[in-house]
Every structure is written in C-alpha cells, then in structure tokens.
Amino acid sequence: MAFLKVVPLEEALKVINSFSLKPKIEEIKLEEALGRVLAEDIESPMDVPPFDRSTVDGYAVKSKDTWGAGETNPVKLKVVGEINAGDMPKIELKDGESAYISTGAPLPKGADAVIPFEEVDRENEWVVIYKPVYPDYGVMKAGADVPKGKLLLKKGTKLSFKETALLSAVGFEKVKVFAKPKVAVISTGNEIILPGKDLKYGQIYDINGRAISDAIRELGGEAYFLGIARDDRESLKEKILEGLKYDMIILSGGASGGIRDLTASIIEELGEIKVHGIAIQPGKPTIIGLIEGKPIFGLPGYPTSCLTNFTLLVAPLIKKLLGQSQEYRKVKKKLAHKVFSVKGRRQFLPVRIEDDKAVPILKGSGAVTSFIDADGFIEVPENVEILDEGEEVEVILFGV
Amino acid sequence: MAFLKVVPLEEALKVINSFSLKPKIEEIKLEEALGRVLAEDIESPMDVPPFDRSTVDGYAVKSKDTWGAGETNPVKLKVVGEINAGDMPKIELKDGESAYISTGAPLPKGADAVIPFEEVDRENEWVVIYKPVYPDYGVMKAGADVPKGKLLLKKGTKLSFKETALLSAVGFEKVKVFAKPKVAVISTGNEIILPGKDLKYGQIYDINGRAISDAIRELGGEAYFLGIARDDRESLKEKILEGLKYDMIILSGGASGGIRDLTASIIEELGEIKVHGIAIQPGKPTIIGLIEGKPIFGLPGYPTSCLTNFTLLVAPLIKKLLGQSQEYRKVKKKLAHKVFSVKGRRQFLPVRIEDDKAVPILKGSGAVTSFIDADGFIEVPENVEILDEGEEVEVILFGV
C-alpha cells in the first residue's frame, strides 16, 4: 500500500494545477456553438450596420432641402426612384430630389435623412414635406450599432443564444472554442450495479457514475462512463487502462476501504501517486495520481462526499481546460441553524439554499437524499467548533 | 392582404393555447436524459438502501450482547465470519457472536448494530468491546434514505445531474420524457444573408435565425433553421411548406413591411390567420396562423422586438409542449432611471439587470447591441406615461 501523503486542500490544488494538461482549441460551425466556450477574444470584423441604413419606410432626402419647410409652406421634392432592403442603390440624389426607401435599405448617395411616409404626403412624382428634419433623421449610421474592431466577446465566454446571435450578426460562420475535456468515469465496488439490472440482496444501484458523468457534461466536458470495476486488481486495472484513452480519469470508491488500497497500488504500478488523502472532511480518502501524463482522481464513495470532492478538486481542472476561471461559484447566505464541528477538523457541510438562508443537511454523508437536497456546501475551518444561527456563510455550489 | 386582426396580448395567448398541439412522450436511456424534461411523476420503486447496511468498517453484533460492557469489564464476542460490500451474508449471529463487516455490506441475520473497528480490540477470533451500543448503531436501515413509494420527482422537472443520479440510485435504466418540440425557423428579407457569405453593399448578416434557433434549444426544443427566404412569394412559400414537416414554424420578418403582407397572404392561402397584429409595442406586426394544424408565427424583424415577441408568445407554447408551466420567468428589480412611454400604448422596454437594478436600454430596437445587452424587458402599461427611478418593476427574462 502506498505511503499516505495527506496534504492540505490548497496543496492538493497546487498539485493539480501543476499538471501539464493544456486547453485544446478547435474550430466549429457557429450553428453548433451553443453552450461551448470561446477560445479567442472576438473583435468585430465589420461595422454593424455596414452602411447608413434607413430605420423607417419613407423618403430619403437631403436634410438641408427640408430646412425651410412648414405646415403652411411645405417643401416638394421630386421622387426619382425606390430603394428596397437588400438593394444596391444606383441612384444619387441631386438637390431637390428624394427617393422612396424601405426600412433596412441603404441610403442612396447624396441623402442624409429619411422621413417616415406617415409624416409626408405623396402627390404623383412629388413628396410633400411639412417640417424640417436634421441630418441622420431616420438613419442608423454605419457602425453606429457595432463599430469595426470593437471587442465583443472575451475568451472563456460560454456561448448562450445571445452570443451566437451576435457572432452571426458580425458574420462568423465558424468560431474557435475550447475542445471539451474528455473524462473517463469509473464506479467501483462489488456492491454497485448498473440500473436496469436485477438487484440481488446486498447490492445497490450506482449513483456516483451517473452524477459525475452528468456534472461533467453540465460543466462543458465530455464524459465517458466506463461502468463499474469490481473490487479486484484485474477488473480495476482494466478499467483504468481503458480510461487512459481520455484526458483524465475519475474513479469513485465503493464503500469499502479495500478499493482505496487497490486503486493506490495500481496507480503506483502504472504511474505515480501525487496526493493520498486530503486534510478535509470529507476527502480524507481522496487519491490524486498521474499515469502517462493523465490525471487520475480516486474520490470517496459516499455520493455527497464524492460530489464535494469533485467540486473542490476536479471541476476547477475541467474549467481550466475550458479556458475559464477556476474560482468556485459561491453565494453568501445566512446559516439557518447552529452547526457543530470537531476542533482540529476542516469540514465541509452540505447545505440547501432557501431564499437568503443556507440550511445545513444533517442526514449523514451516506444518504442519497442529502446529495439530492443539497445545493452546495459550506466550510467549517479547523479552529471553529460552532457556527451560529444567522452567521453569514459562503456556500460553494455543487458541480460548478 | 389579410384583414388586420389586432388583439390584446392576452387574446393572442388564448388563441395559442387553443391550438390542439399536445406534448409527446418518449422513453429514453437515463444516460441521455440530462437536460430533458420528465413526463411522469417518479415514485421510488424500492427502498434505498434496499437492506440494513453497515455505515462503517467494524463488527456486526447483537446490541444486547454489549449492554454490560465497560472499560474495566469488556465484553468478548466470537468473530464467526466476514461480510464484505456486495456479499450476500450466509451467516446468522447467535448470542455471543459477531462478524467482521465492511462499510456498505448488509447486516447478517441476528445482528442489529455495527461497532467501528477503531472502537474495539481484536484478539484472535474474539472482538473485545468496551462500551454498550444501542440497536441500529452504525447501521442505515433499509429504506431510511428513500422509502419505497416515496414521490421523488415531479412531471415537468428538467433533469440536472442530481436528478439523473437519483434516478440511477433507484434503478431507472430508462425514463419517460417529453419529446423535444421540433421547430422550423426561417429568416426573411432580401437584405439578409447567412454568415460566411460575402456581404454585398446593402446586405446584413442574419441574427434572428441564429438567436431564435438557439433560444429554442436552450428551452429544450429542437430547432431546424431552414435559412433565409427572399422577399418573393415563391421563395417564402417554399420555405413555409418545408417548415410543415415540423411541429411549428417561426418566421422573423425582414425589415420591410412587404414581407409581412406576403407572409399573411401565404398563410391565408395555405391555412388561416388567427391573429394579425398584437396591441403591444413591439409586436404590432406579429402574425399568428395555423396551417394543417401547425402553428406559424411571423415575428418582427428587429432583433429585440423579435426576441421579445418570441418570449411573450412562442416560449410559453414550447414550454407547454414540454409539460412545463407556461409562466414567464420574472425577477423583481428596482428601475435604475426614469423611463417615458406613450399614453395609450402598452410597451415592453428592454432592460439589463445589474444586481438589484433594472437598467433600461434606450438604443432603439434596431440595434443588435440592445439585444445583446438586455437580459429581458419590463412592461409599461397602457395608462402609464412615466415609470420613476427606484420604482419596483418585474423583469420578464428573455427566452425562458
């Protein structure tokens, strides 16, 4: 069995950060970019709109031609043409001339304003104007919306429908995003079986495999659930070797301690153990290793413990590979009731969020429902025994 | 051109709700269920754990055998076997007997407590116990976590990693979810071209097609972007006929009014116009029709107007088809500065959310950036001309 390298959380995070894994970049079609993470700053390659554009249906004019207009002394301008949206205007207005123009159409040369048709009268080939307009009336100038060169989106942005629409607006057909980190997920334990199979006495259905796989997907990674390794060397080693096809491997322990020793021993055989135990509760049995440059994590078996350690250790690495900040996502809440901890133990307690309150969940880490009810967890530092009701706490949200 | 059936928003929503479109249900594998919407209430088909389960590594005992134990007069019990996680225990404890048991393993018959190995001594085939334990010490009883028959998840729940994990824990290999509504999306206008193509003078890149398609995906629907219809009858009709392969069709207008008339006329030819104009701003030009039982929406061309009407009218229908509440998602904020409206006009103004403030965006609906900056919109009722700074407003969030 491996030497127990119990380290503080911060030390474990340093080890993880020192891994040489780098974000990978790929270029994909914009229509597949929803939910992906930008790998480059985006500056607008063009003016939006790209030309002086009419914002109304009406008449393009030289504004100075209207400056003498009034209700009793209207100005009449000759209508010399018509420009529709999508047209390339071929006409050029001379003094005293106008052109019918539709919303979205480019202004003809010589024009600097558009008067909505509701504000004028039309008399055969003449438009009758009753009030003066200023330059750019009814016009959106080229680049007024988005000027060429403007920084639109930053590297690391997760693309929602608003960002994909913006990229479309400035002409991107393809976009560079971070490749999804590929993560192998393995559950371990003789008592664990996959849902859909018949449950024999003494067996329980897998929960961590599904939880971790889907949490990885929510983070933006690609999860490959390799199923369940039995509590024997051959079975576990086979799964780990299969996992080396991916960028990293996450094991979650069965309930027993035997698996932990086995995992440690196989990592030592194939690679190197970097951390064996973290000085937090839960997290004491967590193993971090490196095999052929691929990080391998052995997380605790209890669902809440497993997910807490996933959130503390693995999620930041996945976010790093996606070019994002590795900060935990935290919210400040008030503790709903007093909690006790053990002095000398740095503890993370699951909590549920209710409005502005963090409600501690005290079902014990074995309970599936404590995992389901919890939104995240709070830290009780080593030197603290009691957190009082109403105290402000920072909740680290699960998964993200 | 069709008769202009301008109706209040509520009337338009009633029309949409009267459409005979029904949610469809499909059964899928749990591993593909992340992000999907449950089509059934889920009651637990089993107890979790399914058996009385040890929560520690230690010794299974009859608790009554320990009741006389003390530091100076320990009780010695004979260790008659070993039970590991996943084992089907074959032994049955008699008085004075114990068995070594690992975490997660089922208790043998006769045992009702487990003492952690750290709390006892082992002497050959004997375990030495220094303190009494009560029944269920170190044991999680069958069903203590999730009792059989408990309502776990409600129909309409969008499945996150926590819910998929819970479903796995109670043995679901497959799950019934609402089928994704299939929505055809068409952009229209001679001036609109797809990103990646060369922009000629007078043209702009599509924004609504991408925005609406990806907003539909975020809602849980399936979007089919059919591209851009030119401003002529044949082109538009061809796209609409293609769109009838899907559950509904969403058109967004080019800038010009001509497209609107054309859309109305084609809907009248192929089906029926139900609403032509809604008494809101923006939304006046919105068309709602029905062709062969398929709803068809003609939304305004300006991105912010288009998205506002999508949120008000189309999103609730998509959510209905996903078995979800059709309520708008709203947050209460304080208005960051005074806004003016026109009396007699029911207006929706785009706002950006900053902490507890709603900041009105006054760039005009033509601006792409007003769409990007906005998180949603607020309503200014018909009889209101001014909303004051600091006033509480309800922000309807875009898309959802």
Coordinates of C-alpha atoms in Angstrom, one line a residue, chain A residues 30-35 46-57 84-89 102-107 140 144-146 150 152-153 159-173 189-192 195-197 199-208 210-215 217-218 231 255-258 302 307 363-364 366-376 398-399, chain B residues 30-35 46-57 84-89 102-107 140 144-146 150 152-153 159-173 189-192 195-197 199-208 210-215 217-218 231 255-258 302 307 363-364 366-376 398-399:
Chain A
L30 CA -21.5 28.6 -35.4
E31 CA -24.7 26.5 -35.6
E32 CA -23.0 24.0 -33.2
A33 CA -21.5 26.6 -30.9
L34 CA -24.4 27.0 -28.4
G35 CA -23.1 26.1 -24.9
M46 CA -17.0 44.9 -39.6
D47 CA -19.3 47.8 -38.9
V48 CA -22.9 47.0 -38.0
P49 CA -24.8 48.1 -39.8
P50 CA -22.3 48.0 -42.6
F51 CA -23.9 51.0 -44.3
D52 CA -26.0 54.0 -43.5
R53 CA -29.4 52.3 -43.1
S54 CA -32.9 53.6 -43.1
T55 CA -34.8 52.8 -39.9
V56 CA -38.2 53.5 -41.4
D57 CA -40.3 53.2 -44.5
N84 CA -35.7 48.4 -51.0
A85 CA -33.9 46.4 -48.3
G86 CA -31.2 44.4 -50.0
D87 CA -30.9 46.7 -52.9
M88 CA -27.7 48.2 -54.0
P89 CA -28.9 51.8 -54.6
S102 CA -37.9 50.9 -47.2
T103 CA -36.7 50.0 -43.7
G104 CA -33.3 48.5 -43.6
A105 CA -32.4 49.7 -47.1
P106 CA -29.1 51.6 -47.6
L107 CA -29.3 55.4 -48.2
M140 CA -28.8 54.4 -38.4
A144 CA -23.5 53.0 -35.0
D145 CA -24.5 49.7 -33.5
V146 CA -21.2 47.9 -33.5
K150 CA -14.9 46.7 -31.1
L152 CA -17.5 42.0 -28.5
L153 CA -16.8 38.8 -26.5
L159 CA -22.0 31.0 -25.6
S160 CA -25.7 31.4 -24.9
F161 CA -28.2 32.2 -27.7
K162 CA -27.4 35.9 -27.4
E163 CA -23.7 35.4 -28.1
T164 CA -24.2 33.0 -31.0
A165 CA -26.6 35.6 -32.5
L166 CA -24.1 38.4 -32.0
L167 CA -21.4 36.3 -33.8
S168 CA -23.9 35.7 -36.6
A169 CA -24.6 39.4 -36.8
V170 CA -20.9 40.1 -37.5
G171 CA -20.5 37.4 -40.0
F172 CA -18.9 34.4 -38.2
E173 CA -19.7 31.1 -39.8
G189 CA -17.3 -1.7 -5.7
N190 CA -18.6 -5.2 -5.6
E191 CA -21.9 -4.0 -4.2
I192 CA -22.6 -1.5 -7.0
P195 CA -29.6 0.5 -13.1
G196 CA -31.7 -1.8 -15.2
K197 CA -30.0 -4.9 -13.8
L199 CA -30.7 -6.1 -7.6
K200 CA -29.5 -9.0 -5.6
Y201 CA -29.5 -8.9 -1.8
G202 CA -26.5 -6.8 -0.7
Q203 CA -26.3 -4.8 -3.9
I204 CA -27.2 -1.1 -4.6
Y205 CA -27.5 0.8 -7.8
D206 CA -24.8 3.1 -9.0
I207 CA -25.2 6.8 -8.2
N208 CA -21.7 8.4 -8.5
R210 CA -24.2 9.0 -13.3
A211 CA -23.8 12.0 -11.0
I212 CA -20.2 12.7 -12.0
S213 CA -20.7 12.0 -15.7
D214 CA -23.6 14.4 -15.9
A215 CA -21.9 17.0 -13.8
R217 CA -21.4 17.5 -19.1
E218 CA -23.0 20.4 -17.3
D231 CA -13.1 -5.0 -6.1
A255 CA -18.0 2.0 0.3
S256 CA -15.1 -0.2 1.5
G257 CA -11.5 0.8 2.2
G258 CA -10.1 -2.1 0.2
Y302 CA -20.4 8.3 -0.5
L307 CA -19.6 15.3 -5.2
K363 CA -28.6 13.2 7.2
G364 CA -25.1 11.9 7.1
G366 CA -24.4 8.1 3.2
A367 CA -27.8 9.4 2.3
V368 CA -28.6 9.7 -1.4
T369 CA -31.2 12.3 -0.4
S370 CA -28.7 14.5 1.4
F371 CA -27.0 14.7 -2.0
I372 CA -30.2 15.5 -3.8
D373 CA -31.4 18.0 -1.3
A374 CA -28.1 19.9 -1.2
D375 CA -27.2 22.8 -3.4
G376 CA -23.7 23.0 -2.2
F398 CA -22.1 21.8 -6.3
G399 CA -20.6 20.9 -9.6
Chain B
L30 CA -31.1 7.5 -18.5
E31 CA -27.6 8.3 -19.8
E32 CA -29.2 10.5 -22.4
A33 CA -31.7 12.2 -20.0
L34 CA -29.6 15.1 -18.8
G35 CA -31.4 18.4 -19.6
M46 CA -37.6 0.4 -4.0
D47 CA -36.1 1.1 -0.6
V48 CA -32.8 2.8 -0.5
P49 CA -30.7 1.3 0.9
P50 CA -32.5 -1.9 0.0
F51 CA -31.2 -3.7 3.1
D52 CA -29.9 -2.8 6.6
R53 CA -26.5 -1.6 5.7
S54 CA -23.3 -1.1 7.7
T55 CA -22.1 2.6 7.6
V56 CA -18.7 1.7 9.0
D57 CA -15.9 -0.9 8.8
N84 CA -17.9 -7.5 2.5
A85 CA -19.8 -5.0 0.5
G86 CA -21.7 -6.8 -2.3
D87 CA -21.7 -10.1 -0.3
M88 CA -24.9 -12.0 0.3
P89 CA -24.4 -12.8 4.0
S102 CA -17.2 -3.7 5.8
T103 CA -18.9 -0.4 5.0
G104 CA -21.9 -0.8 2.7
A105 CA -22.3 -4.5 3.4
P106 CA -25.6 -5.9 4.5
L107 CA -26.0 -6.9 8.1
M140 CA -28.5 2.6 8.0
A144 CA -34.1 5.0 5.7
D145 CA -32.7 7.1 2.9
V146 CA -35.5 6.7 0.4
K150 CA -41.9 8.0 -2.0
L152 CA -39.1 11.6 -5.8
L153 CA -39.5 13.8 -8.8
L159 CA -33.3 16.8 -15.2
S160 CA -29.9 18.1 -13.9
F161 CA -27.1 15.8 -12.8
K162 CA -28.7 15.5 -9.4
E163 CA -31.9 14.1 -10.7
T164 CA -30.3 11.7 -13.2
A165 CA -28.2 10.4 -10.3
L166 CA -31.3 10.0 -8.1
L167 CA -33.0 8.0 -10.9
S168 CA -29.9 5.9 -11.2
A169 CA -29.9 5.3 -7.4
V170 CA -33.4 3.8 -7.6
G171 CA -32.7 1.7 -10.6
F172 CA -34.1 3.5 -13.6
E173 CA -32.3 2.5 -16.8
G189 CA -35.7 39.6 -46.2
N190 CA -33.7 40.4 -49.3
E191 CA -31.1 42.2 -47.3
I192 CA -30.3 39.2 -45.0
P195 CA -22.7 34.5 -42.1
G196 CA -19.7 33.2 -44.0
K197 CA -21.1 34.6 -47.3
L199 CA -21.5 40.8 -47.7
K200 CA -22.6 43.0 -50.7
Y201 CA -23.4 46.6 -50.2
G202 CA -27.0 46.9 -48.7
Q203 CA -26.8 43.4 -47.1
I204 CA -26.6 42.5 -43.4
Y205 CA -25.9 39.2 -41.7
D206 CA -28.8 37.2 -40.2
I207 CA -29.2 37.5 -36.5
N208 CA -32.8 36.3 -35.7
R210 CA -29.5 32.1 -35.0
A211 CA -31.0 33.8 -31.9
I212 CA -34.4 32.0 -32.2
S213 CA -32.9 28.6 -33.1
D214 CA -30.5 28.7 -30.1
A215 CA -33.1 30.1 -27.7
R217 CA -32.5 24.8 -27.9
E218 CA -32.0 26.4 -24.5
D231 CA -38.9 38.7 -50.4
A255 CA -37.1 44.9 -42.0
S256 CA -39.6 45.8 -44.7
G257 CA -43.4 45.7 -44.4
G258 CA -43.7 43.9 -47.7
Y302 CA -35.8 43.9 -35.3
L307 CA -36.9 38.1 -29.2
K363 CA -30.7 52.3 -28.1
G364 CA -33.8 51.6 -30.1
G366 CA -32.8 48.3 -34.4
A367 CA -29.6 47.9 -32.5
V368 CA -28.1 44.4 -32.3
T369 CA -26.3 45.5 -29.2
S370 CA -29.5 46.4 -27.4
F371 CA -30.4 42.8 -27.8
I372 CA -27.1 41.6 -26.6
D373 CA -27.0 43.9 -23.5
A374 CA -30.6 43.2 -22.5
D375 CA -31.5 40.4 -20.1
G376 CA -35.2 40.8 -20.5
F398 CA -35.6 36.7 -22.4
G399 CA -36.1 33.3 -23.9

